[in-house]
Short mmCIF file of C-alpha atoms in Angstrom, two decimals:
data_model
loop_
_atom_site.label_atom_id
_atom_site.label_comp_id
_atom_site.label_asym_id
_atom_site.label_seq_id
_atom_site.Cartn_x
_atom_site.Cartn_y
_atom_site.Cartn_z
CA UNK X 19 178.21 133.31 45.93
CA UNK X 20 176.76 134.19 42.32
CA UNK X 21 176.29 138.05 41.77
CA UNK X 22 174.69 139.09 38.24
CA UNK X 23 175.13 142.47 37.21
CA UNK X 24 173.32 144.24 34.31
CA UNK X 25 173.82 141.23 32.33
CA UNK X 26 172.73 141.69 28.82
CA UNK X 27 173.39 139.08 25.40
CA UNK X 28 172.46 140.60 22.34
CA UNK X 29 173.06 138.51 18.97
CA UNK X 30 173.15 140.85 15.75
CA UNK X 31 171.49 139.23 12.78
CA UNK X 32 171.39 140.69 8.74
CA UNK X 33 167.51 141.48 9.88
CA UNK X 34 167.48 142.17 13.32
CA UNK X 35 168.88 142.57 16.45
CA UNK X 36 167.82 139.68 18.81
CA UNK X 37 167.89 141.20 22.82
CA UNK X 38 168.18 137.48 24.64
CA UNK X 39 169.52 138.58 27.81
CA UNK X 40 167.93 142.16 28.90
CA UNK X 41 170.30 144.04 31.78
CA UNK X 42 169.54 140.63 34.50
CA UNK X 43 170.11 141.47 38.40
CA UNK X 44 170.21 138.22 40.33
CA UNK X 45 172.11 136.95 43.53
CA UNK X 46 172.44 133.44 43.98
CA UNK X 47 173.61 132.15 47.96
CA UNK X 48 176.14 129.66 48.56
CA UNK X 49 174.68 125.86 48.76
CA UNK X 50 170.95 126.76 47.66
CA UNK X 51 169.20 125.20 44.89
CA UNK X 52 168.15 128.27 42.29
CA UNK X 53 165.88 127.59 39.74
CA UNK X 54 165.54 130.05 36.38
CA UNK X 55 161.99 128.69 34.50
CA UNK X 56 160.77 130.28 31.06
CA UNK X 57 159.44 129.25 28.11
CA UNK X 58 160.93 128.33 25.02
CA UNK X 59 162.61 131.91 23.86
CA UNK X 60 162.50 133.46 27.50
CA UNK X 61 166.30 133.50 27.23
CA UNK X 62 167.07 131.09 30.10
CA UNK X 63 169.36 128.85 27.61
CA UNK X 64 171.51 131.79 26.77
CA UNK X 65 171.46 133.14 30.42
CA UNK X 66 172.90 130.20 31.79
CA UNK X 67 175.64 129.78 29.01
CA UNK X 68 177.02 133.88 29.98
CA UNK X 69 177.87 132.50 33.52
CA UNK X 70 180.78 130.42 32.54
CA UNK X 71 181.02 132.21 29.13
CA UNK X 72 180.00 129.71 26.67
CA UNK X 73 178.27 132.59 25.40
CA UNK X 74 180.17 136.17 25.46
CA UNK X 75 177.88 138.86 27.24
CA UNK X 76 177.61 141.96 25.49
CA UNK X 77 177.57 144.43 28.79
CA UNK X 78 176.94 143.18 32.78
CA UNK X 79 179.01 141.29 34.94
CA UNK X 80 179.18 137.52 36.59
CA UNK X 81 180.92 137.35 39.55
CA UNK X 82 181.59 133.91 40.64
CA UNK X 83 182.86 133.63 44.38
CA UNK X 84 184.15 137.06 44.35
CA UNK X 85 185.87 136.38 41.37
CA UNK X 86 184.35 138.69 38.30
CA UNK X 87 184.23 135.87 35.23
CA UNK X 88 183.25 138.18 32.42
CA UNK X 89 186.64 140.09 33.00
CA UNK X 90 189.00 136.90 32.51
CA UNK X 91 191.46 136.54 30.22
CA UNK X 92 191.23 132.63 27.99
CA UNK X 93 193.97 131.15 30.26
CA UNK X 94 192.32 132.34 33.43
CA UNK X 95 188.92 131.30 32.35
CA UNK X 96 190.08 127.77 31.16
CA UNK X 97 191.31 127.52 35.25
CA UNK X 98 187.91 129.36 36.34
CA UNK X 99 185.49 127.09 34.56
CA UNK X 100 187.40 124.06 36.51
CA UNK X 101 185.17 125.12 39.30
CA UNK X 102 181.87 125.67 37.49
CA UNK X 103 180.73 122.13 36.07
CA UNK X 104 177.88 121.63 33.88
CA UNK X 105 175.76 119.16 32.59
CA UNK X 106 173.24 119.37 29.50
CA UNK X 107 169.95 118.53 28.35
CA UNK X 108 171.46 116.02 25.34
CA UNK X 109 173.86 114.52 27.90
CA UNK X 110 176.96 115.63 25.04
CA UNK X 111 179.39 112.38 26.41
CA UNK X 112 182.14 111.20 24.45
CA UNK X 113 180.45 108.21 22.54
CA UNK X 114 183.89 106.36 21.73
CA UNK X 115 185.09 106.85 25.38
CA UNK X 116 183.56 104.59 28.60
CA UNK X 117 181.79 105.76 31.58
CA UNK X 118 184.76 105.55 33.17
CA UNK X 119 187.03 107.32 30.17
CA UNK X 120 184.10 110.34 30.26
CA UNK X 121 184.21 111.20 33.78
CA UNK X 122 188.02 110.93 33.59
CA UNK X 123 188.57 113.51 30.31
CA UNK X 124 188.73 116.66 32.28
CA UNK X 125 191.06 115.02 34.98
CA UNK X 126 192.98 114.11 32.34
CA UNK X 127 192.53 117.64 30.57
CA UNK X 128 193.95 119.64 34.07
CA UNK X 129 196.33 117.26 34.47
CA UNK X 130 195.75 115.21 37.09
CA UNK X 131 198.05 112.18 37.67
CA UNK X 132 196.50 108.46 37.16
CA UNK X 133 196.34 107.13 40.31
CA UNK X 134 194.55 110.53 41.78
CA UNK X 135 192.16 110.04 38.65
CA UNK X 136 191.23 106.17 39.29
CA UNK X 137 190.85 107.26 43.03
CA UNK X 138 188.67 110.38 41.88
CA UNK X 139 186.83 108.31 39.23
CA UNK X 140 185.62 105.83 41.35
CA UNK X 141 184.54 107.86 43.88
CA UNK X 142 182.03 109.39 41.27
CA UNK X 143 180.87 106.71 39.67
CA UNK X 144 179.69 105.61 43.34
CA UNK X 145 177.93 108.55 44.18
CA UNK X 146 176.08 109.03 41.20
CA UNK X 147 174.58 105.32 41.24
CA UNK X 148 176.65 103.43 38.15
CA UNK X 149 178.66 101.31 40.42
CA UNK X 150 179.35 98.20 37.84
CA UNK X 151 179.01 100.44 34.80
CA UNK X 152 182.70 102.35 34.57
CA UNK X 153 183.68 99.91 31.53
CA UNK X 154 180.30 100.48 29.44
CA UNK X 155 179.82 103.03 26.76
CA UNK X 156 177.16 105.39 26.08
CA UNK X 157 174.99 103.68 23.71
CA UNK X 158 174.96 100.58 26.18
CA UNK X 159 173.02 103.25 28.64
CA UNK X 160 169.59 104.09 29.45
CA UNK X 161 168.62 108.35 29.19
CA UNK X 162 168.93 108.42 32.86
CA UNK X 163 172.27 106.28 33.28
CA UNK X 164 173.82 109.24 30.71
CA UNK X 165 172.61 112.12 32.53
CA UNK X 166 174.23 110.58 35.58
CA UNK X 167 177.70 109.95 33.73
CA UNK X 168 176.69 113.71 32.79
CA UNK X 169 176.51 114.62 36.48
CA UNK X 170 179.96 112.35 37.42
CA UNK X 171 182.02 114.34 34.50
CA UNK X 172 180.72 117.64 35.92
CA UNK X 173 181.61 117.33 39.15
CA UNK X 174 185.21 115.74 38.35
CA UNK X 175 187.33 118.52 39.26
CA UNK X 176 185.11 119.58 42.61
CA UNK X 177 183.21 122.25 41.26
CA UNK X 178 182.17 125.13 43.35
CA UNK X 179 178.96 125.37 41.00
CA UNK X 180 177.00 123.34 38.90
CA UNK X 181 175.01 124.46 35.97
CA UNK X 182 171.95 122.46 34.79
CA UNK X 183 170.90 123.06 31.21
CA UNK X 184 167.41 121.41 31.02
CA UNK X 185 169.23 118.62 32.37
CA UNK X 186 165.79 116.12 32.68
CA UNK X 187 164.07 117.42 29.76
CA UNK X 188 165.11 114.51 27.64
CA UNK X 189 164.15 111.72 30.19
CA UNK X 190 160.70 110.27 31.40
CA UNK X 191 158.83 111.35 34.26
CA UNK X 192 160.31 108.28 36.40
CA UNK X 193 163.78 108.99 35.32
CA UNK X 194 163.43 112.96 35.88
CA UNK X 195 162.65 112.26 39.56
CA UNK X 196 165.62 110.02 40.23
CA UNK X 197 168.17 112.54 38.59
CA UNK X 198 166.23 115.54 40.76
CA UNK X 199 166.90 113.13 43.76
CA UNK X 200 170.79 112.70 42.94
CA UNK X 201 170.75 116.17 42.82
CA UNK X 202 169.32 117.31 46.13
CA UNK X 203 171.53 114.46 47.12
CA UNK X 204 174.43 116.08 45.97
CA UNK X 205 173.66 119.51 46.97
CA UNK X 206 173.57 118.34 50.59
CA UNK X 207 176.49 116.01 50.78
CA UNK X 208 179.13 118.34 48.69
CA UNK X 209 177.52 121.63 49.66
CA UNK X 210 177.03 122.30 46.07
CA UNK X 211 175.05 125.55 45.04
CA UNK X 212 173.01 124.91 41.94
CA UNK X 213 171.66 126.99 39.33
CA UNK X 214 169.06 124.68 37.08
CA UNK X 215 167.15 125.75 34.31
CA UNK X 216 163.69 124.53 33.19
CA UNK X 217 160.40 125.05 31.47
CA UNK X 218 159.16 122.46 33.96
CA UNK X 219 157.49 123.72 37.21
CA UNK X 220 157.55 120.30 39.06
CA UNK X 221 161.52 120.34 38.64
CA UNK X 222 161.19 123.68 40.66
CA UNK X 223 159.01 122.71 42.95
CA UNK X 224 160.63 119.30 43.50
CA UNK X 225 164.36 120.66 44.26
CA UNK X 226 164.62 124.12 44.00
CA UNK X 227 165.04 126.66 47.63
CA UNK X 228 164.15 129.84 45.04
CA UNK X 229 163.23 130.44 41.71
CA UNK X 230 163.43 133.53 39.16
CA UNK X 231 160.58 133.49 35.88
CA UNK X 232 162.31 134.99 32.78
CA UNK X 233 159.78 136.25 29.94
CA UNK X 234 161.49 138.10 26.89
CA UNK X 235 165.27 137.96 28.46
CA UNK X 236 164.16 139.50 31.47
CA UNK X 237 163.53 137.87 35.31
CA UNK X 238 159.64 139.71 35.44
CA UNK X 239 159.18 137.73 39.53
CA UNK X 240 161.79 135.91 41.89
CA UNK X 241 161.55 134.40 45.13
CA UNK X 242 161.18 131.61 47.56
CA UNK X 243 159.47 128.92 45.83
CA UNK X 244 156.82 128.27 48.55
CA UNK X 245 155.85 132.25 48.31
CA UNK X 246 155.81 132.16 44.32
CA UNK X 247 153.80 129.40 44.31
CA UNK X 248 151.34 130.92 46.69
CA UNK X 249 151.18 134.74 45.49
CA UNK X 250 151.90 134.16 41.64
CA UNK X 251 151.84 137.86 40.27
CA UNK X 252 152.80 137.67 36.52
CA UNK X 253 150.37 135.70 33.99
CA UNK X 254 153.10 133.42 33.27
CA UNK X 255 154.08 132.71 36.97
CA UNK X 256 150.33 131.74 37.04
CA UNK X 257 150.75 129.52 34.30
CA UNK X 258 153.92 127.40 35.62
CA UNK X 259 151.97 126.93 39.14
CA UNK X 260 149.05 125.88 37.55
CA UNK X 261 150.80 123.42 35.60
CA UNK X 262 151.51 121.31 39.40
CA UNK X 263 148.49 122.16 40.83
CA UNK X 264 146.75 121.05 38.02
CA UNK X 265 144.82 123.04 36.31
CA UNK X 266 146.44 124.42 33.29
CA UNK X 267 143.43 126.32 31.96
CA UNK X 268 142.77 128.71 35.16
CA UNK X 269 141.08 131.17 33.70
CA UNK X 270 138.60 129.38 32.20
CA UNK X 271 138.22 126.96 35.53
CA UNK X 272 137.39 130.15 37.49
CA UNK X 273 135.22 131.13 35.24
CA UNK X 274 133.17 128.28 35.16
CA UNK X 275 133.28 128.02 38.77
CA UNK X 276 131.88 131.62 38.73
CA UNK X 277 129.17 130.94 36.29
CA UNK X 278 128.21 127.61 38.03
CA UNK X 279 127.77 128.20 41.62
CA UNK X 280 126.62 131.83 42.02
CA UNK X 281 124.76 131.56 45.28
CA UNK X 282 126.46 132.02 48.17
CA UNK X 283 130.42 132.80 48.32
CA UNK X 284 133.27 131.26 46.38
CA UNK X 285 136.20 130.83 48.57
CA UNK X 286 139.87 129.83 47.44
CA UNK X 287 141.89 128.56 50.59
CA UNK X 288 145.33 128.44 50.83
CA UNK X 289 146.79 125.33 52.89
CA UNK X 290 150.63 125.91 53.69
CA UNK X 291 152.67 123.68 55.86
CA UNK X 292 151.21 121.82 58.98
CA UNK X 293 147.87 123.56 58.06
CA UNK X 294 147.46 120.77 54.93
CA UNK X 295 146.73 118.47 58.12
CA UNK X 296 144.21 121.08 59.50
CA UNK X 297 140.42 119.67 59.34
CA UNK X 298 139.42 122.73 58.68
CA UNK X 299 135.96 122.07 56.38
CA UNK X 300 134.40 119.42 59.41
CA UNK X 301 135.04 122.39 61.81
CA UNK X 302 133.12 124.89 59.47
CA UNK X 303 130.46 122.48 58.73
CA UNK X 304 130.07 122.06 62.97
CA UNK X 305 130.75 125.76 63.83
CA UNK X 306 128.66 127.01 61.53
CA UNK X 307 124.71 127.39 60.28
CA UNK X 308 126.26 126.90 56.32
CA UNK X 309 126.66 124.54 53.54
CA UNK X 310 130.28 123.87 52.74
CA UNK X 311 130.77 122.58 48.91
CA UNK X 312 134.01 121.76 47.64
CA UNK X 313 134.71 122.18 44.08
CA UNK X 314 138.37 121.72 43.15
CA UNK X 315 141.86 121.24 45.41
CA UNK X 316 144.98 119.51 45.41
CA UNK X 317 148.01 119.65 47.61
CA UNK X 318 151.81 119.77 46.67
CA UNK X 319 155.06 119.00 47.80
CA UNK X 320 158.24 122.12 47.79
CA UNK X 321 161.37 121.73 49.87
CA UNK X 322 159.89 124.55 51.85
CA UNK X 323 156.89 122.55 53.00
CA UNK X 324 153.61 121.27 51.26
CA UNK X 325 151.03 123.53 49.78
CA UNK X 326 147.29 122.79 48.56
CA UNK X 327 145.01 125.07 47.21
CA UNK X 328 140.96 124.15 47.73
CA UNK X 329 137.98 126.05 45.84
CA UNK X 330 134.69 125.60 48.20
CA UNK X 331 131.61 127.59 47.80
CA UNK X 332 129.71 128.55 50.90
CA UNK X 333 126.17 128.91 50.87
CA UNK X 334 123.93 130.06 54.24
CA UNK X 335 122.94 133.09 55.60
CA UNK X 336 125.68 136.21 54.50
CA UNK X 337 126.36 137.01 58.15
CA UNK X 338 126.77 133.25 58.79
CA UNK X 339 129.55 133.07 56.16
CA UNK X 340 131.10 136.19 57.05
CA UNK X 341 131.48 134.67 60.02
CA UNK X 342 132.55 131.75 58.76
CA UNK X 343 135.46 133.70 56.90
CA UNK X 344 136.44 135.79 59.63
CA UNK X 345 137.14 132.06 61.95
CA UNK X 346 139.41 130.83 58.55
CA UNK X 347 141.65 134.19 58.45
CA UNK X 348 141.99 133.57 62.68
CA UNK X 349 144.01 130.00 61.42
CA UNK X 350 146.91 129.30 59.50
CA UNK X 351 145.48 129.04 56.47
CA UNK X 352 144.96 131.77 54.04
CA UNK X 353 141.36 132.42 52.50
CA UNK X 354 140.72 134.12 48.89
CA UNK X 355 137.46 135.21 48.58
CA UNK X 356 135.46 135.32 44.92
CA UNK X 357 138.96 134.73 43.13
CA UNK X 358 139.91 135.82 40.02
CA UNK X 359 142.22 136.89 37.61
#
């Protein structure tokens, strides 16, 4: 569907040349969810701006369902971008125009006749949740209500993409969930592939079917979102996962662990799926001659399945917990032993 080629953004400065985009690679299915997370400066803002060419790209190509964007001409981009909406982080509505005047502008703007753009309108302001609101204006709206009247304008003209510019960065917690909500809910009734940018791992774990990490303009790990979060490679993968599994300050957790408990065996167990059920610590503490300590866990929801991580330290007889070991790597879930960075 999406096919990124090479894709590089430099901006030239009196001082210095500024390398925001760094030759990308990336292929993007038709009707997934793909997430691109970095910090602030990673490049993701820029990245996401070259696909519909708010932002000229300085060498690589976008190709857009077969269709190769970065080699339009204005007048054929103007009809391109009528099938890539997007929606922003700042919500950028027309404050002097209604809900119902917003999602109408670019109806209006590809010419569209008025009783195909009442019908169209309508049908919107339905889906997105605002039924009762088409008459009120922006400042009459909470964060979320925007980002929804966001979400109606960008779809107007039955987009074949939508791009998501840190679209819940600006809202609460509460409101973040029920815009990623409307958004798996769009993705499955229109079909809709996605591309959503965030610094915000529980966005990506929330909606997203795969995810790339860009550090320094480049995508340094990619993959299902289930498998990143369960074989992190980079340091900064590490540090996004950590921030939903809650524990932000790994390194330092391990190492306590480490220093704390230093009989026996520290064990890091992987729970993925059906195997979250799995009771596996009472069938240790039966099976076995060992003590069974747990330290530190949590489970977490992806749309691939749920996945909890548990740190338990066994302490018995070595032969007794290499037993032990040897029964966990016979189940489904996936032991770590003495983990570290």
């Amino acid at each position: 569907m999406i096919s990124i080629k090479e894709l590089s953004k430099v901006f030239y400065t009196k001082d210095q040349n500024v390398r925001a985009v760094d030759k990308l690679d990336l292929d993007i299915e038709k009707g997934e969810i793909y997430g691109v997370i970095g910090y602030s400066g990673a490049g993701k803002s820029t990245f996401i701006r070259l696909l519909n060419r708010l932002e000229e790209p300085s060498d690589g190509s976008v190709t857009i369902d077969n269709e190769n964007v970065t080699q339009l001409n204005k007048s054929k981009l103007r009809v391109a971008r009528q099938e890539i909406g997007m929606i922003f982080q700042h919500f950028n509505l027309l404050w002097s125009r209604t809900v119902y005047d917003n999602i109408s502008f670019p109806l209006e703007i590809a010419g569209v006749k008025k009783e195909e753009r009442k019908k169209r309108v309508n049908e919107l302001i339905d889906l997105v949740g605002l039924s009762g609101r088409g008459e009120s204006y922006p400042s009459q709206l909470s964060g979320g209500q925007k980002q929804r009247v966001g979400i109606a304008r960008a779809l107007a003209n039955n987009p074949k993409v939508l791009l998501c510019d840190e679209a819940t960065s600006a809202l609460d917690p509460e409101t973040t969930d029920s815009i990623l909500d409307l958004l798996v809910d769009i993705n499955r009734k229109l079909g809709l592939t996605i591309v959503l940018i965030t610094h915000e791992m529980h966005v990506i774990r929330k909606i997203c079917h795969r995810v790339a990490v860009m550090e320094e303009g480049r995508i340094v790990e990619s993959g299902n979102v289930l498998d990143v979060f369960l074989y992190p490679k980079q340091k900064v993968t590490r540090r996004f996962v950590d921030q939903v599994m809650g524990d932000p300050d790994r390194e330092h957790s391990l190492g306590l662990i480490n220093e704390t408990y230093k009989s026996g065996e520290i064990v890091k167990l992987h729970f993925i799926g059906e195997s979250t059920n799995q009771a596996l610590i009472s069938e240790l503490s039966r099976a076995f001659t060992i003590d069974v300590n747990i330290l530190h866990g949590k489970i977490t929801q992806t749309q691939k399945g749920a996945y909890g991580t548990l740190f338990v330290q066994f302490v018995g007889d070595k032969e007794e917990i290499d037993r032990a070991i040897t029964y966990i790597q016979t189940t489904s879930v996936q032991v770590e032993v003495n983990p570290d960075e």
